[in-house]
Coordinates of C-alpha atoms in Angstrom, one line a residue:
Chain A
M1 CA -41.0 255.5 96.9
K2 CA -41.9 253.8 100.1
P3 CA -41.8 250.0 99.4
A4 CA -38.6 248.1 99.3
P5 CA -37.7 247.2 95.7
F6 CA -39.6 244.3 94.2
D7 CA -40.1 242.8 90.8
Y8 CA -43.6 242.8 89.3
L9 CA -45.5 240.2 87.4
A10 CA -49.0 240.4 86.1
P11 CA -50.2 237.0 84.8
T12 CA -53.4 236.7 82.9
T13 CA -54.4 233.2 83.6
I14 CA -54.8 231.1 86.8
E15 CA -52.4 228.5 85.4
E16 CA -49.7 231.1 84.7
T17 CA -50.2 232.5 88.2
L18 CA -49.8 229.1 89.8
D19 CA -46.6 228.5 87.7
V20 CA -45.2 231.9 88.9
L21 CA -46.1 231.0 92.6
A22 CA -44.5 227.6 92.2
E23 CA -41.3 229.2 90.9
H24 CA -41.0 232.0 93.4
G25 CA -42.5 230.3 96.5
D26 CA -42.4 232.4 99.6
E27 CA -40.3 235.1 97.8
A28 CA -43.5 236.0 96.1
K29 CA -46.6 237.8 97.4
V30 CA -50.0 237.9 95.7
L31 CA -51.3 241.4 95.1
A32 CA -55.1 241.6 94.8
G33 CA -56.9 244.8 95.9
G34 CA -53.8 245.9 97.8
Q35 CA -55.7 247.6 100.5
S36 CA -53.8 245.7 103.3
L37 CA -50.7 244.6 101.4
V38 CA -49.7 248.0 100.0
P39 CA -49.7 249.7 103.5
M40 CA -47.6 246.8 104.7
L41 CA -45.2 247.3 101.7
N42 CA -45.2 251.1 102.4
F43 CA -44.3 250.4 106.1
R44 CA -41.8 247.8 104.9
L45 CA -43.5 245.2 107.1
A46 CA -43.6 243.1 104.0
R47 CA -40.7 242.9 101.6
P48 CA -41.5 240.4 98.9
A49 CA -39.0 240.0 96.1
V50 CA -41.8 239.5 93.6
L51 CA -45.3 240.9 93.6
V52 CA -47.8 238.8 91.6
D53 CA -50.6 241.1 90.6
I54 CA -53.7 239.0 90.0
N55 CA -55.9 241.9 88.9
H56 CA -55.6 240.8 85.3
V57 CA -56.2 237.1 85.8
A58 CA -59.3 235.9 84.0
G59 CA -61.8 233.9 85.9
L60 CA -61.2 235.1 89.4
D61 CA -64.1 237.7 89.6
G62 CA -67.1 235.6 88.8
I63 CA -70.4 235.7 90.8
E64 CA -72.3 232.5 90.2
V65 CA -75.7 232.0 91.9
A66 CA -77.0 228.4 91.8
A67 CA -79.8 226.8 93.8
D68 CA -77.5 225.1 96.3
S69 CA -74.5 227.3 96.4
L70 CA -73.2 230.8 95.7
T71 CA -69.7 230.8 94.2
L72 CA -67.6 233.9 94.4
G73 CA -64.3 234.4 92.6
A74 CA -61.5 235.3 95.1
A75 CA -60.9 238.6 93.3
V76 CA -64.5 239.8 93.4
R77 CA -64.3 243.4 94.7
Q78 CA -65.8 244.1 98.1
R79 CA -67.8 246.9 96.4
A80 CA -69.3 244.3 94.1
L81 CA -70.6 242.3 97.1
E82 CA -72.3 245.5 98.2
T83 CA -73.7 246.7 94.9
R84 CA -73.8 243.8 92.3
L85 CA -74.5 240.8 94.5
P86 CA -77.7 241.8 96.4
G87 CA -79.7 242.1 93.1
Q88 CA -78.7 238.5 92.1
L89 CA -79.7 236.8 95.4
P90 CA -82.9 235.0 96.0
R91 CA -85.0 236.7 98.8
P92 CA -84.7 235.8 101.5
S93 CA -81.3 234.3 101.5
A94 CA -78.6 233.6 104.1
W95 CA -76.1 234.9 101.5
G96 CA -77.4 238.3 102.3
L97 CA -75.0 238.2 105.3
L98 CA -72.2 239.0 102.9
P99 CA -73.4 242.3 101.6
E100 CA -74.5 243.1 105.2
A101 CA -71.0 242.4 106.5
V102 CA -69.1 244.1 103.7
G103 CA -70.7 247.4 104.4
Y104 CA -68.6 247.6 107.5
V105 CA -65.3 247.0 105.7
G106 CA -63.3 250.2 105.5
H107 CA -64.8 252.9 103.3
Q108 CA -66.2 252.9 99.9
Q109 CA -62.8 253.9 98.4
I110 CA -61.3 250.9 100.1
R111 CA -64.1 248.5 99.0
A112 CA -63.7 249.7 95.4
R113 CA -60.4 248.0 95.2
G114 CA -60.4 245.5 98.1
T115 CA -61.3 241.9 97.3
L116 CA -63.2 239.1 99.1
G117 CA -60.3 236.7 98.7
G118 CA -57.7 239.3 99.7
S119 CA -59.5 240.0 103.0
L120 CA -59.8 236.2 103.7
A121 CA -56.1 235.5 102.8
H122 CA -55.0 238.5 104.9
A123 CA -56.9 237.0 107.9
D124 CA -57.0 240.1 110.1
P125 CA -58.5 238.9 113.4
A126 CA -60.8 242.0 113.4
A127 CA -61.9 241.7 109.8
E128 CA -65.5 241.3 108.9
L129 CA -65.5 238.9 105.9
P130 CA -63.6 236.1 107.6
A131 CA -66.3 236.1 110.3
A132 CA -69.1 236.1 107.7
V133 CA -67.8 233.2 105.7
T134 CA -67.1 231.3 108.9
A135 CA -70.7 231.8 110.1
L136 CA -72.0 230.7 106.7
G137 CA -69.9 227.6 106.6
A138 CA -68.3 228.5 103.3
T139 CA -65.8 226.3 101.4
L140 CA -62.5 227.9 100.2
C141 CA -61.1 226.5 97.0
L142 CA -57.3 226.6 96.9
R143 CA -55.2 225.8 93.8
S144 CA -51.5 225.2 93.2
A145 CA -49.6 224.0 90.2
D146 CA -49.8 220.5 91.8
G147 CA -53.5 220.4 92.2
Q148 CA -56.4 221.7 94.2
R149 CA -58.0 221.3 97.6
E150 CA -61.0 222.6 99.4
V151 CA -61.0 223.6 103.0
G152 CA -63.5 225.0 105.5
P153 CA -63.0 228.2 107.4
D154 CA -61.9 226.4 110.6
E155 CA -59.0 224.8 108.7
F156 CA -58.3 227.9 106.5
F157 CA -58.0 230.4 109.4
E158 CA -55.1 229.4 111.6
G159 CA -54.9 232.5 113.7
F160 CA -53.3 235.9 113.8
F161 CA -52.9 236.9 110.2
T162 CA -52.3 233.3 109.4
T163 CA -54.0 230.9 107.0
C164 CA -53.3 227.4 105.8
L165 CA -52.4 228.7 102.3
A166 CA -49.0 227.4 101.2
P167 CA -46.7 229.9 99.5
E168 CA -47.4 228.3 96.1
E169 CA -51.1 228.2 96.6
L170 CA -53.8 230.6 95.4
L171 CA -57.2 231.1 96.9
V172 CA -59.3 231.0 93.7
A173 CA -63.0 230.8 94.9
I174 CA -65.3 230.8 97.8
R175 CA -68.3 228.6 97.7
V176 CA -71.1 229.4 100.2
P177 CA -73.8 226.7 100.6
A178 CA -77.5 227.5 100.5
W179 CA -79.2 227.5 103.9
P180 CA -82.6 226.0 104.5
A181 CA -85.9 228.0 104.3
G182 CA -86.5 229.8 107.6
T183 CA -82.9 231.1 107.9
G184 CA -82.3 234.6 109.0
T185 CA -79.0 236.5 109.3
S186 CA -77.5 239.4 111.2
F187 CA -74.2 241.2 111.1
L188 CA -73.5 243.7 113.9
E189 CA -70.3 245.6 114.7
V190 CA -69.0 248.2 117.1
S191 CA -66.0 250.3 116.1
R192 CA -64.6 253.6 117.3
R193 CA -65.3 255.3 114.0
R194 CA -67.1 254.5 110.8
G195 CA -64.8 252.3 108.7
D196 CA -62.4 251.2 111.4
F197 CA -61.7 247.6 112.1
A198 CA -64.2 246.0 114.5
Q199 CA -63.7 246.2 118.2
V200 CA -66.2 243.4 118.2
A201 CA -68.2 242.2 115.2
V202 CA -70.7 239.3 115.2
A203 CA -71.9 237.3 112.2
A204 CA -74.9 235.0 112.7
A205 CA -77.1 232.8 110.5
I206 CA -79.9 230.9 112.2
T207 CA -82.5 228.5 110.9
V208 CA -85.8 228.1 112.7
A209 CA -88.3 225.4 111.9
D210 CA -91.5 224.6 113.8
G211 CA -90.6 227.0 116.5
R212 CA -87.2 225.6 117.2
I213 CA -83.7 226.5 116.1
T214 CA -82.4 223.7 113.9
R215 CA -79.1 225.2 112.7
A216 CA -76.9 228.1 113.8
G217 CA -73.7 229.6 112.3
I218 CA -72.0 232.2 114.5
A219 CA -68.6 233.8 114.3
L220 CA -66.9 236.8 115.9
A221 CA -64.2 239.3 114.9
G222 CA -62.1 241.4 117.2
V223 CA -62.3 239.2 120.3
A224 CA -59.1 237.0 119.9
G225 CA -56.0 236.6 117.9
G226 CA -58.0 235.2 115.0
T227 CA -61.6 234.9 113.7
V228 CA -63.6 233.0 116.3
H229 CA -66.1 230.3 115.3
A230 CA -68.6 230.2 118.2
R231 CA -69.2 226.4 118.1
E232 CA -70.3 226.1 121.7
L233 CA -72.9 228.8 121.3
E234 CA -74.2 227.2 118.1
D235 CA -74.5 223.9 119.9
G236 CA -76.3 225.6 122.8
L237 CA -78.8 227.2 120.4
V238 CA -79.8 224.2 118.4
G239 CA -83.1 222.7 119.8
Q240 CA -84.0 225.9 121.7
A241 CA -87.1 228.0 121.0
P242 CA -86.1 231.6 120.1
A243 CA -86.7 233.6 123.2
A244 CA -85.2 236.8 124.6
G245 CA -84.2 235.3 127.9
T246 CA -82.6 232.3 126.3
F247 CA -80.5 234.5 124.0
A248 CA -79.4 236.8 126.8
E249 CA -78.3 233.9 128.9
L250 CA -76.5 232.0 126.1
A251 CA -74.8 235.1 124.8
A252 CA -73.6 236.1 128.3
D253 CA -72.4 232.6 129.0
Y254 CA -70.5 232.4 125.8
A255 CA -69.0 235.9 126.0
A256 CA -67.6 235.0 129.5
T257 CA -65.5 232.2 127.8
L258 CA -63.8 234.8 125.5
D259 CA -60.4 236.2 126.4
P260 CA -60.0 239.2 124.1
P261 CA -56.7 241.1 124.1
P262 CA -56.9 244.5 125.9
D263 CA -55.9 247.5 123.8
V264 CA -56.0 251.3 123.9
H265 CA -59.8 251.3 123.4
G266 CA -60.5 249.3 126.5
P267 CA -59.7 246.4 128.7
A268 CA -60.7 242.8 127.9
E269 CA -63.8 243.1 130.0
Y270 CA -65.1 245.8 127.7
R271 CA -64.8 243.6 124.7
R272 CA -66.5 240.7 126.5
A273 CA -69.4 243.0 127.4
L274 CA -69.6 244.2 123.8
A275 CA -69.6 240.6 122.6
A276 CA -72.4 239.6 125.0
H277 CA -74.5 242.5 123.9
L278 CA -73.9 242.2 120.2
L279 CA -74.5 238.4 120.3
E280 CA -77.8 238.8 122.0
R281 CA -78.9 241.5 119.5
A282 CA -77.7 239.4 116.5
L283 CA -79.5 236.3 117.7
T284 CA -82.7 238.3 118.2
E285 CA -82.3 240.0 114.8
A286 CA -81.5 236.8 112.9
T287 CA -84.3 234.8 114.4
G288 CA -86.7 237.7 113.8
R289 CA -85.7 237.7 110.1
S290 CA -85.9 233.9 110.0
S291 CA -89.5 234.0 111.1
A292 CA -90.1 236.6 108.4
A293 CA -88.3 234.3 106.0
A294 CA -90.4 231.3 106.9
A295 CA -93.7 233.3 106.7
Chain B
M1 CA -67.4 268.7 85.0
T2 CA -67.9 267.1 81.7
V3 CA -67.3 263.4 81.5
P4 CA -63.9 262.8 79.8
P5 CA -64.3 262.1 76.1
T6 CA -63.9 258.5 75.2
T7 CA -61.5 259.3 72.3
A8 CA -59.0 261.4 74.3
P9 CA -56.3 263.5 72.7
T10 CA -52.8 262.2 73.2
E11 CA -50.6 264.6 75.1
P12 CA -48.6 266.5 72.6
T13 CA -45.1 265.7 73.8
S14 CA -43.5 263.0 75.8
A15 CA -41.4 264.0 78.7
P16 CA -37.6 263.4 78.2
G17 CA -36.4 259.9 79.1
T18 CA -39.8 258.2 78.6
T19 CA -40.6 255.7 75.9
G20 CA -43.9 254.8 74.4
R21 CA -45.3 251.4 74.9
G22 CA -42.5 249.4 73.4
S23 CA -43.1 246.3 71.4
E24 CA -41.3 244.2 74.0
Q25 CA -43.8 245.3 76.6
T26 CA -46.9 244.7 74.7
M27 CA -46.8 240.9 74.8
H28 CA -49.9 239.0 73.9
V29 CA -51.1 236.2 76.1
E30 CA -50.2 233.5 73.6
D31 CA -46.7 235.0 73.2
R32 CA -46.0 234.8 76.9
P33 CA -43.5 232.3 78.1
A34 CA -44.8 229.7 80.6
V35 CA -43.4 231.7 83.4
A36 CA -43.1 235.4 82.7
T37 CA -40.0 237.4 83.6
P38 CA -40.5 239.7 86.5
A39 CA -40.1 243.4 85.7
A40 CA -38.7 246.3 87.7
E41 CA -40.0 248.9 85.1
K42 CA -43.0 248.9 82.9
S43 CA -44.6 251.1 80.2
I44 CA -48.1 252.3 81.0
R45 CA -50.8 254.2 79.2
V46 CA -53.4 256.1 81.3
T47 CA -56.0 258.7 80.6
V48 CA -56.1 261.5 83.2
N49 CA -58.8 264.2 82.9
G50 CA -59.3 263.3 79.3
T51 CA -55.6 263.3 78.2
V52 CA -53.7 260.2 77.4
H53 CA -50.3 259.8 79.0
E54 CA -47.7 257.2 78.1
R55 CA -44.8 256.7 80.5
T56 CA -42.3 254.1 81.7
V57 CA -42.5 253.7 85.5
S58 CA -40.7 251.9 88.2
V59 CA -43.1 249.2 89.3
R60 CA -42.9 250.4 92.9
R61 CA -44.0 254.0 92.0
S62 CA -47.4 254.6 93.6
L63 CA -50.2 256.0 91.5
V64 CA -50.3 259.2 93.6
E65 CA -46.5 259.7 93.0
F66 CA -47.0 259.1 89.3
L67 CA -49.8 261.7 89.2
R68 CA -47.9 264.3 91.1
E69 CA -44.3 263.8 90.1
D70 CA -44.5 262.3 86.6
L71 CA -47.6 264.1 85.3
G72 CA -47.2 267.3 87.5
L73 CA -50.8 267.0 88.7
T74 CA -50.1 268.1 92.3
G75 CA -53.7 268.8 93.1
T76 CA -53.9 265.2 94.4
H77 CA -52.4 265.2 97.9
V78 CA -50.4 262.6 99.7
G79 CA -51.3 262.2 103.3
C80 CA -50.8 259.0 105.3
E81 CA -49.8 256.7 102.4
H82 CA -51.6 253.8 104.0
G83 CA -55.2 254.3 102.9
V84 CA -56.5 256.0 106.1
C85 CA -56.8 259.7 105.4
G86 CA -58.3 259.9 101.9
A87 CA -56.3 262.9 100.8
C88 CA -55.2 261.0 97.6
T89 CA -58.7 260.0 96.6
V90 CA -59.2 260.1 92.8
L91 CA -61.7 258.6 90.5
M92 CA -60.6 255.5 88.6
D93 CA -62.9 254.5 85.9
G94 CA -65.5 256.7 87.6
E95 CA -65.1 255.2 91.1
P96 CA -63.3 256.8 94.0
I97 CA -60.1 255.0 95.1
R98 CA -57.0 255.6 97.2
A99 CA -54.2 256.6 94.8
C100 CA -51.6 255.8 97.5
L101 CA -52.7 252.1 97.6
M102 CA -52.2 251.4 93.9
F103 CA -49.0 251.2 91.9
A104 CA -48.9 253.3 88.8
V105 CA -48.1 250.1 86.8
Q106 CA -51.6 248.8 87.9
A107 CA -53.2 251.8 86.3
D108 CA -52.3 250.8 82.8
G109 CA -55.4 251.2 80.6
A110 CA -57.5 253.0 83.2
E111 CA -59.1 256.4 83.1
F112 CA -58.8 258.9 86.0
T113 CA -60.3 262.1 87.1
T114 CA -58.3 264.2 89.5
V115 CA -59.2 267.5 91.1
E116 CA -57.7 269.3 88.1
G117 CA -60.4 267.8 86.0
L118 CA -63.3 269.3 87.9
A119 CA -63.2 273.0 86.9
E120 CA -63.8 274.1 83.3
G121 CA -61.2 276.7 82.7
D122 CA -61.7 279.5 85.3
R123 CA -65.2 278.3 86.1
L124 CA -65.2 276.2 89.3
H125 CA -67.3 273.0 89.3
P126 CA -70.5 273.6 91.3
I127 CA -69.1 271.3 94.0
Q128 CA -66.0 273.5 94.3
Q129 CA -68.1 276.6 94.3
A130 CA -70.2 275.3 97.0
F131 CA -67.2 274.5 99.1
W132 CA -65.9 278.0 98.5
D133 CA -69.3 279.6 99.4
H134 CA -69.9 277.5 102.5
H135 CA -66.5 277.3 104.1
G136 CA -66.0 273.6 103.3
L137 CA -62.3 274.0 103.7
Q138 CA -59.7 275.7 105.8
C139 CA -56.2 274.5 105.1
G140 CA -57.3 272.7 102.0
F141 CA -55.2 269.6 102.3
C142 CA -58.0 267.1 102.4
T143 CA -60.2 269.1 99.9
P144 CA -59.2 267.5 96.6
G145 CA -60.1 264.0 97.9
I146 CA -63.3 265.3 99.5
L147 CA -64.3 267.0 96.2
L148 CA -63.9 263.7 94.3
T149 CA -65.7 261.6 96.9
T150 CA -68.5 264.2 96.9
Y151 CA -68.6 264.1 93.1
D152 CA -69.1 260.4 93.1
F153 CA -71.7 260.6 95.9
L154 CA -73.8 263.4 94.4
R155 CA -73.7 261.8 91.0
D156 CA -75.5 258.8 92.4
N157 CA -77.6 260.5 95.1
R158 CA -80.0 263.4 95.3
G159 CA -81.5 264.9 98.4
A160 CA -79.3 263.0 100.8
D161 CA -79.7 263.8 104.5
E162 CA -77.0 264.9 106.8
A163 CA -76.3 261.4 108.2
E164 CA -75.9 260.0 104.6
I165 CA -73.6 262.9 103.7
R166 CA -71.5 262.3 106.8
E167 CA -71.2 258.6 106.0
A168 CA -70.3 259.5 102.4
V169 CA -67.3 261.6 103.5
S170 CA -66.3 259.4 106.4
G171 CA -63.4 258.0 104.3
N172 CA -61.8 261.4 104.1
L173 CA -60.2 262.9 107.2
C174 CA -60.5 266.7 107.7
R175 CA -58.7 268.0 110.8
C176 CA -59.8 271.7 110.4
T177 CA -63.4 272.1 109.7
G178 CA -65.1 269.7 112.1
Y179 CA -67.1 268.7 109.0
Q180 CA -69.9 271.3 109.6
G181 CA -68.9 273.4 106.6
I182 CA -68.2 270.3 104.5
V183 CA -71.7 268.9 105.2
R184 CA -73.2 272.3 104.3
S185 CA -71.2 272.5 101.2
V186 CA -72.3 269.1 100.0
Q187 CA -75.9 270.0 100.7
A188 CA -75.5 273.2 98.7
A189 CA -73.8 271.4 95.8
D190 CA -76.7 268.9 95.8
E191 CA -79.0 271.8 94.9
T192 CA -76.7 273.8 92.6
W193 CA -75.1 271.0 90.5
E194 CA -77.3 270.3 87.4
R195 CA -76.8 266.7 86.6

């Protein structure tokens, strides 16, 4: 057996889970799909005293599509985002960014167990789903035995594998707002092999009305110690007419501000070049889809 | 392969030292204390290749260790033990998963197909036969996982092209074949497997 010894709890209700987390605090670790946590346990990088398995908790795997928001339970499997969600979405819909992004997460065997909330709470800087929910401006619903709070991605993701979740808190749901008509999305990624974490990934949602960009949500993975919300680029895009030259210039200018960590796959400059290229393509693809959406 | 029967036969004998699902373990929701007591061991009941098994397992026993060491089903291989190589791929409730990234205790109530469940007696499953015929394996270490991934893929897809097949097996690392023989084998099984 590879992991260090731990005790195991499998609560069946959210309330019971919160009580358990309140009692065990940072001695406890929540086990959802286990696709990141179990490797960390096997490497003994994580040695929690108590594992709290939330796979049997009722009410964490719902998919609710309403006119103004899409609400996803934190334990919705990544595979469900890929197979069950698309058929439930209105067309066109900015929410389509989620199934698009999730196709890049690991492999099918990983997505079969991995969950949306697990990926968000793990906060890998190269992970796809944190970038997608950041671009879409989602709200994360956190609960503890003492109450609940809702935070945006900028507050939730604090950096390298770090979130604002307190030890006694549980991420229970993710609420994604509807975007206006005329919104198009794009998710693009470069990785060394199929299923690897992103060297660079770009998530974009862009609304075009009367020939001008009225709203933009853009986030990147793999270019820093955490998920990057490209606010300056969003600001630069709003008010512009979609045009290839504009996109190339804004993408290059923004990528030049990034300071990605060098690694075995290449120096920082390589990732900056990837980011500029992927941003330009994503802006072109998203606005192309938004004109299709508006038509 | 035939789909495992829904009413599965219980295995004839329990291994020494194991207990059935004891009454103290089968606690109903309403019986639970407000904060449950953490456990280091737990009784589970799983169906593997149509046979029901009941065992008490350490909660940190991985599913793949459980299959190999507790049930003696050594066809499922252990490679990297962190979800990268795919050697331990089995079907859980019909879907391919990594058996190294689950604890056996989490498998309670689930139904599994391992490579031992593919052949019928001495007759290889058409996917296995295709891998034999088209040199889809050399050392064979990755093969059980690839066979189950292929089973799931071909069950849901017919006439896939080479790119689709390569993507389908991308979660299973093979260091011998260079995948040429694997792709050919999957293509052949696509034609020979009546489904």
